[in-house]
mmCIF file of N, CA and C in Angstrom:
data_model
loop_
_atom_site.group_PDB
_atom_site.id
_atom_site.type_symbol
_atom_site.label_atom_id
_atom_site.label_comp_id
_atom_site.label_asym_id
_atom_site.label_seq_id
_atom_site.Cartn_x
_atom_site.Cartn_y
_atom_site.Cartn_z
ATOM 1 N N MET K 286 0.841 -1.172 0.000
ATOM 2 C CA MET K 286 0.000 0.000 0.000
ATOM 3 C C MET K 286 0.895 1.248 0.000
ATOM 4 N N ASN K 287 0.674 2.142 -0.930
ATOM 5 C CA ASN K 287 1.449 3.376 -1.037
ATOM 6 C C ASN K 287 0.693 4.497 -0.329
ATOM 7 N N ARG K 288 1.192 4.957 0.813
ATOM 8 C CA ARG K 288 0.512 5.989 1.589
ATOM 9 C C ARG K 288 1.304 7.284 1.539
ATOM 10 N N GLU K 289 0.572 8.374 1.545
ATOM 11 C CA GLU K 289 1.182 9.696 1.634
ATOM 12 C C GLU K 289 1.664 9.896 3.070
ATOM 13 N N PRO K 290 2.704 10.687 3.279
ATOM 14 C CA PRO K 290 3.155 10.950 4.643
ATOM 15 C C PRO K 290 2.097 11.745 5.429
ATOM 16 N N VAL K 291 2.087 11.543 6.724
ATOM 17 C CA VAL K 291 1.164 12.266 7.585
ATOM 18 C C VAL K 291 1.561 13.739 7.592
ATOM 19 N N VAL K 292 0.571 14.604 7.462
ATOM 20 C CA VAL K 292 0.812 16.041 7.413
ATOM 21 C C VAL K 292 0.197 16.669 8.663
ATOM 22 N N SER K 293 0.918 17.596 9.285
ATOM 23 C CA SER K 293 0.402 18.246 10.485
ATOM 24 C C SER K 293 -0.720 19.227 10.148
ATOM 25 N N LEU K 294 -1.557 19.513 11.126
ATOM 26 C CA LEU K 294 -2.608 20.514 10.938
ATOM 27 C C LEU K 294 -1.994 21.870 10.616
ATOM 28 N N GLU K 295 -0.855 22.154 11.222
ATOM 29 C CA GLU K 295 -0.178 23.418 10.950
ATOM 30 C C GLU K 295 0.177 23.526 9.469
ATOM 31 N N THR K 296 0.662 22.450 8.898
ATOM 32 C CA THR K 296 0.989 22.440 7.480
ATOM 33 C C THR K 296 -0.269 22.571 6.628
ATOM 34 N N CYS K 297 -1.312 21.873 7.020
ATOM 35 C CA CYS K 297 -2.565 21.906 6.255
ATOM 36 C C CYS K 297 -3.165 23.303 6.195
ATOM 37 N N PHE K 298 -3.063 24.048 7.280
ATOM 38 C CA PHE K 298 -3.733 25.347 7.359
ATOM 39 C C PHE K 298 -2.787 26.539 7.267
ATOM 40 N N ALA K 299 -1.525 26.285 6.941
ATOM 41 C CA ALA K 299 -0.538 27.368 6.862
ATOM 42 C C ALA K 299 -0.890 28.406 5.805
ATOM 43 N N ALA K 300 -1.536 27.994 4.742
ATOM 44 C CA ALA K 300 -1.849 28.911 3.649
ATOM 45 C C ALA K 300 -3.138 29.707 3.871
ATOM 46 N N VAL K 301 -3.879 29.399 4.930
ATOM 47 C CA VAL K 301 -5.121 30.127 5.197
ATOM 48 C C VAL K 301 -4.771 31.551 5.622
ATOM 49 N N GLU K 302 -5.333 32.505 4.925
ATOM 50 C CA GLU K 302 -5.074 33.907 5.224
ATOM 51 C C GLU K 302 -5.932 34.359 6.399
ATOM 52 N N ASP K 303 -5.291 35.034 7.340
ATOM 53 C CA ASP K 303 -5.981 35.551 8.516
ATOM 54 C C ASP K 303 -6.661 36.861 8.131
ATOM 55 N N PRO K 304 -7.996 36.918 8.214
ATOM 56 C CA PRO K 304 -8.724 38.113 7.773
ATOM 57 C C PRO K 304 -8.746 39.247 8.803
ATOM 58 N N ARG K 305 -8.182 39.009 9.970
ATOM 59 C CA ARG K 305 -8.281 40.001 11.042
ATOM 60 C C ARG K 305 -7.250 41.112 10.900
ATOM 61 N N VAL K 306 -7.583 42.257 11.478
ATOM 62 C CA VAL K 306 -6.659 43.384 11.551
ATOM 63 C C VAL K 306 -5.607 43.044 12.595
ATOM 64 N N GLU K 307 -4.361 43.325 12.310
ATOM 65 C CA GLU K 307 -3.253 42.930 13.190
ATOM 66 C C GLU K 307 -3.465 43.362 14.640
ATOM 67 N N ARG K 308 -3.918 44.580 14.859
ATOM 68 C CA ARG K 308 -4.045 45.099 16.226
ATOM 69 C C ARG K 308 -5.157 44.424 17.031
ATOM 70 N N THR K 309 -6.048 43.692 16.352
ATOM 71 C CA THR K 309 -7.148 43.039 17.064
ATOM 72 C C THR K 309 -6.889 41.565 17.347
ATOM 73 N N LYS K 310 -5.737 41.069 16.957
ATOM 74 C CA LYS K 310 -5.446 39.642 17.129
ATOM 75 C C LYS K 310 -4.950 39.356 18.543
ATOM 76 N N ARG K 311 -5.747 38.635 19.309
ATOM 77 C CA ARG K 311 -5.323 38.185 20.635
ATOM 78 C C ARG K 311 -4.987 36.697 20.623
ATOM 79 N N HIS K 312 -5.494 35.994 19.617
ATOM 80 C CA HIS K 312 -5.318 34.545 19.518
ATOM 81 C C HIS K 312 -4.751 34.198 18.155
ATOM 82 N N MET K 313 -3.911 33.193 18.132
ATOM 83 C CA MET K 313 -3.315 32.728 16.879
ATOM 84 C C MET K 313 -4.404 32.051 16.029
ATOM 85 N N LEU K 314 -4.386 32.310 14.718
ATOM 86 C CA LEU K 314 -5.380 31.710 13.834
ATOM 87 C C LEU K 314 -5.314 30.182 13.894
ATOM 88 N N LEU K 315 -4.113 29.632 13.896
ATOM 89 C CA LEU K 315 -3.974 28.177 13.959
ATOM 90 C C LEU K 315 -4.585 27.627 15.251
ATOM 91 N N ASP K 316 -4.401 28.319 16.370
ATOM 92 C CA ASP K 316 -4.998 27.873 17.633
ATOM 93 C C ASP K 316 -6.519 27.808 17.509
ATOM 94 N N ILE K 317 -7.106 28.833 16.919
ATOM 95 C CA ILE K 317 -8.568 28.891 16.760
ATOM 96 C C ILE K 317 -9.047 27.734 15.883
ATOM 97 N N ILE K 318 -8.369 27.511 14.780
ATOM 98 C CA ILE K 318 -8.767 26.441 13.856
ATOM 99 C C ILE K 318 -8.631 25.069 14.504
ATOM 100 N N VAL K 319 -7.512 24.817 15.171
ATOM 101 C CA VAL K 319 -7.286 23.494 15.781
ATOM 102 C C VAL K 319 -8.283 23.225 16.900
ATOM 103 N N ILE K 320 -8.549 24.202 17.750
ATOM 104 C CA ILE K 320 -9.530 24.003 18.824
ATOM 105 C C ILE K 320 -10.897 23.700 18.227
ATOM 106 N N ALA K 321 -11.274 24.420 17.178
ATOM 107 C CA ALA K 321 -12.579 24.183 16.549
ATOM 108 C C ALA K 321 -12.662 22.778 15.955
ATOM 109 N N ILE K 322 -11.617 22.357 15.258
ATOM 110 C CA ILE K 322 -11.611 21.018 14.668
ATOM 111 C C ILE K 322 -11.702 19.947 15.761
ATOM 112 N N CYS K 323 -10.873 20.068 16.780
ATOM 113 C CA CYS K 323 -10.897 19.082 17.873
ATOM 114 C C CYS K 323 -12.246 19.079 18.576
ATOM 115 N N GLY K 324 -12.799 20.248 18.808
ATOM 116 C CA GLY K 324 -14.101 20.337 19.461
ATOM 117 C C GLY K 324 -15.190 19.648 18.666
ATOM 118 N N VAL K 325 -15.223 19.889 17.377
ATOM 119 C CA VAL K 325 -16.236 19.267 16.523
ATOM 120 C C VAL K 325 -16.048 17.761 16.473
ATOM 121 N N ILE K 326 -14.800 17.301 16.366
ATOM 122 C CA ILE K 326 -14.533 15.857 16.379
ATOM 123 C C ILE K 326 -15.065 15.224 17.663
ATOM 124 N N CYS K 327 -14.978 15.964 18.768
ATOM 125 C CA CYS K 327 -15.437 15.455 20.066
ATOM 126 C C CYS K 327 -16.917 15.712 20.318
ATOM 127 N N GLY K 328 -17.627 16.223 19.321
ATOM 128 C CA GLY K 328 -19.076 16.353 19.431
ATOM 129 C C GLY K 328 -19.602 17.741 19.710
ATOM 130 N N ALA K 329 -18.745 18.744 19.771
ATOM 131 C CA ALA K 329 -19.214 20.112 20.019
ATOM 132 C C ALA K 329 -20.059 20.588 18.841
ATOM 133 N N GLU K 330 -21.156 21.242 19.174
ATOM 134 C CA GLU K 330 -22.044 21.804 18.155
ATOM 135 C C GLU K 330 -22.201 23.284 18.439
ATOM 136 N N GLY K 331 -21.547 24.088 17.652
ATOM 137 C CA GLY K 331 -21.657 25.538 17.800
ATOM 138 C C GLY K 331 -20.494 26.112 18.587
ATOM 139 N N TRP K 332 -20.369 27.426 18.511
ATOM 140 C CA TRP K 332 -19.225 28.124 19.106
ATOM 141 C C TRP K 332 -19.196 28.056 20.620
ATOM 142 N N VAL K 333 -20.344 28.075 21.275
ATOM 143 C CA VAL K 333 -20.380 27.991 22.743
ATOM 144 C C VAL K 333 -19.807 26.651 23.200
ATOM 145 N N GLU K 334 -20.197 25.584 22.543
ATOM 146 C CA GLU K 334 -19.689 24.257 22.908
ATOM 147 C C GLU K 334 -18.218 24.094 22.544
ATOM 148 N N ILE K 335 -17.776 24.737 21.478
ATOM 149 C CA ILE K 335 -16.350 24.688 21.123
ATOM 150 C C ILE K 335 -15.538 25.421 22.179
ATOM 151 N N GLU K 336 -16.014 26.567 22.631
ATOM 152 C CA GLU K 336 -15.325 27.280 23.715
ATOM 153 C C GLU K 336 -15.285 26.419 24.981
ATOM 154 N N ALA K 337 -16.406 25.782 25.324
ATOM 155 C CA ALA K 337 -16.463 24.922 26.511
ATOM 156 C C ALA K 337 -15.483 23.751 26.373
ATOM 157 N N PHE K 338 -15.399 23.159 25.191
ATOM 158 C CA PHE K 338 -14.436 22.093 24.941
ATOM 159 C C PHE K 338 -13.021 22.609 25.188
ATOM 160 N N GLY K 339 -12.707 23.768 24.617
ATOM 161 C CA GLY K 339 -11.377 24.346 24.777
ATOM 162 C C GLY K 339 -11.018 24.573 26.230
ATOM 163 N N LYS K 340 -11.946 25.090 26.991
ATOM 164 C CA LYS K 340 -11.686 25.336 28.412
ATOM 165 C C LYS K 340 -11.510 24.035 29.180
ATOM 166 N N ALA K 341 -12.308 23.020 28.834
ATOM 167 C CA ALA K 341 -12.207 21.725 29.511
ATOM 168 C C ALA K 341 -10.888 21.025 29.200
ATOM 169 N N LYS K 342 -10.344 21.262 28.021
ATOM 170 C CA LYS K 342 -9.119 20.592 27.575
ATOM 171 C C LYS K 342 -7.928 21.549 27.509
ATOM 172 N N GLU K 343 -8.014 22.680 28.183
ATOM 173 C CA GLU K 343 -6.987 23.711 28.068
ATOM 174 C C GLU K 343 -5.584 23.215 28.420
ATOM 175 N N GLU K 344 -5.446 22.453 29.474
ATOM 176 C CA GLU K 344 -4.116 21.956 29.857
ATOM 177 C C GLU K 344 -3.513 21.104 28.754
ATOM 178 N N TRP K 345 -4.307 20.230 28.158
ATOM 179 C CA TRP K 345 -3.842 19.393 27.060
ATOM 180 C C TRP K 345 -3.510 20.251 25.841
ATOM 181 N N LEU K 346 -4.386 21.203 25.522
ATOM 182 C CA LEU K 346 -4.178 22.064 24.357
ATOM 183 C C LEU K 346 -2.921 22.924 24.496
ATOM 184 N N LYS K 347 -2.559 23.291 25.732
ATOM 185 C CA LYS K 347 -1.349 24.093 25.955
ATOM 186 C C LYS K 347 -0.087 23.349 25.536
ATOM 187 N N ASP K 348 -0.142 22.033 25.524
ATOM 188 C CA ASP K 348 1.004 21.242 25.073
ATOM 189 C C ASP K 348 1.128 21.252 23.549
ATOM 190 N N LEU K 349 0.030 21.552 22.857
ATOM 191 C CA LEU K 349 0.004 21.500 21.396
ATOM 192 C C LEU K 349 0.041 22.868 20.732
ATOM 193 N N LEU K 350 -0.549 23.858 21.396
ATOM 194 C CA LEU K 350 -0.749 25.172 20.789
ATOM 195 C C LEU K 350 -0.061 26.256 21.606
ATOM 196 N N GLU K 351 -0.001 27.450 21.046
ATOM 197 C CA GLU K 351 0.636 28.549 21.765
ATOM 198 C C GLU K 351 -0.282 29.151 22.830
ATOM 199 N N LEU K 352 -1.523 29.418 22.500
ATOM 200 C CA LEU K 352 -2.525 29.959 23.427
ATOM 201 C C LEU K 352 -1.998 31.128 24.268
ATOM 202 N N PRO K 353 -1.485 32.194 23.622
ATOM 203 C CA PRO K 353 -0.911 33.307 24.379
ATOM 204 C C PRO K 353 -1.908 34.010 25.290
ATOM 205 N N ASN K 354 -3.192 33.945 24.955
ATOM 206 C CA ASN K 354 -4.227 34.579 25.771
ATOM 207 C C ASN K 354 -5.326 33.598 26.156
ATOM 208 N N GLY K 355 -4.949 32.345 26.309
ATOM 209 C CA GLY K 355 -5.910 31.331 26.736
ATOM 210 C C GLY K 355 -6.829 30.893 25.612
ATOM 211 N N ILE K 356 -7.971 30.363 25.997
ATOM 212 C CA ILE K 356 -8.956 29.853 25.042
ATOM 213 C C ILE K 356 -9.796 31.020 24.524
ATOM 214 N N PRO K 357 -9.962 31.122 23.219
ATOM 215 C CA PRO K 357 -10.804 32.201 22.672
ATOM 216 C C PRO K 357 -12.260 32.043 23.119
ATOM 217 N N SER K 358 -12.968 33.150 23.160
ATOM 218 C CA SER K 358 -14.387 33.114 23.509
ATOM 219 C C SER K 358 -15.199 32.596 22.329
ATOM 220 N N HIS K 359 -16.434 32.199 22.613
ATOM 221 C CA HIS K 359 -17.307 31.738 21.530
ATOM 222 C C HIS K 359 -17.539 32.854 20.512
ATOM 223 N N ASP K 360 -17.565 34.102 20.972
ATOM 224 C CA ASP K 360 -17.723 35.230 20.042
ATOM 225 C C ASP K 360 -16.519 35.334 19.105
ATOM 226 N N THR K 361 -15.321 35.098 19.632
ATOM 227 C CA THR K 361 -14.115 35.145 18.800
ATOM 228 C C THR K 361 -14.157 34.053 17.746
ATOM 229 N N PHE K 362 -14.511 32.824 18.138
ATOM 230 C CA PHE K 362 -14.624 31.748 17.151
ATOM 231 C C PHE K 362 -15.592 32.154 16.040
ATOM 232 N N GLY K 363 -16.751 32.645 16.426
ATOM 233 C CA GLY K 363 -17.765 33.035 15.447
ATOM 234 C C GLY K 363 -17.291 34.133 14.511
ATOM 235 N N ARG K 364 -16.673 35.170 15.069
ATOM 236 C CA ARG K 364 -16.191 36.286 14.240
ATOM 237 C C ARG K 364 -15.107 35.833 13.266
ATOM 238 N N VAL K 365 -14.153 35.046 13.753
ATOM 239 C CA VAL K 365 -13.041 34.627 12.896
ATOM 240 C C VAL K 365 -13.543 33.727 11.770
ATOM 241 N N PHE K 366 -14.339 32.716 12.097
ATOM 242 C CA PHE K 366 -14.817 31.806 11.061
ATOM 243 C C PHE K 366 -15.764 32.498 10.082
ATOM 244 N N ALA K 367 -16.502 33.494 10.530
ATOM 245 C CA ALA K 367 -17.387 34.237 9.632
ATOM 246 C C ALA K 367 -16.590 35.025 8.596
ATOM 247 N N ARG K 368 -15.366 35.412 8.947
ATOM 248 C CA ARG K 368 -14.550 36.224 8.046
ATOM 249 C C ARG K 368 -13.604 35.410 7.169
ATOM 250 N N LEU K 369 -13.410 34.132 7.474
ATOM 251 C CA LEU K 369 -12.536 33.307 6.638
ATOM 252 C C LEU K 369 -13.160 33.109 5.257
ATOM 253 N N ASP K 370 -12.335 33.137 4.245
ATOM 254 C CA ASP K 370 -12.788 32.933 2.881
ATOM 255 C C ASP K 370 -12.782 31.435 2.572
ATOM 256 N N PRO K 371 -13.958 30.824 2.420
ATOM 257 C CA PRO K 371 -14.004 29.374 2.181
ATOM 258 C C PRO K 371 -13.475 28.971 0.805
ATOM 259 N N LYS K 372 -13.260 29.932 -0.080
ATOM 260 C CA LYS K 372 -12.765 29.625 -1.422
ATOM 261 C C LYS K 372 -11.247 29.691 -1.527
ATOM 262 N N GLN K 373 -10.581 29.938 -0.398
ATOM 263 C CA GLN K 373 -9.127 29.980 -0.422
ATOM 264 C C GLN K 373 -8.559 28.646 -0.875
ATOM 265 N N GLN K 374 -7.454 28.714 -1.547
ATOM 266 C CA GLN K 374 -6.756 27.502 -1.974
ATOM 267 C C GLN K 374 -5.667 27.206 -0.945
ATOM 268 N N GLY K 375 -5.982 26.397 0.027
ATOM 269 C CA GLY K 375 -4.998 26.001 1.024
ATOM 270 C C GLY K 375 -4.252 24.762 0.560
ATOM 271 N N ASN K 376 -3.444 24.225 1.445
ATOM 272 C CA ASN K 376 -2.763 22.976 1.148
ATOM 273 C C ASN K 376 -3.773 21.848 1.175
ATOM 274 N N ARG K 377 -3.841 21.096 0.119
ATOM 275 C CA ARG K 377 -4.845 20.026 0.011
ATOM 276 C C ARG K 377 -4.315 18.721 0.591
ATOM 277 N N ILE K 378 -5.225 17.993 1.228
ATOM 278 C CA ILE K 378 -4.885 16.688 1.781
ATOM 279 C C ILE K 378 -5.606 15.636 0.923
ATOM 280 N N LEU K 379 -4.872 14.710 0.402
ATOM 281 C CA LEU K 379 -5.476 13.646 -0.374
ATOM 282 C C LEU K 379 -5.652 12.424 0.514
ATOM 283 N N ILE K 380 -6.866 11.947 0.571
ATOM 284 C CA ILE K 380 -7.161 10.779 1.416
ATOM 285 C C ILE K 380 -7.412 9.579 0.528
#
């Protein structure tokens, strides 16, 4: 079986452009994306539940992410994802 090498989430999302103004960034874009993905995988539905997941798993997430200002609020998740361009050409993963 010929398998592609495992690619990190950081590599997968490195090309995603951050739509936020520099002075308003309190959280790293990659941190926001990874927490959201992990939260959804674990059953979170909506930004409030993703924030709750992040807070419940904060110690574990600190080993993986930078989290300079802790876990983003549900409002931050909503604002950031609302501004991301879904048509961006990021790094593609072939499964």
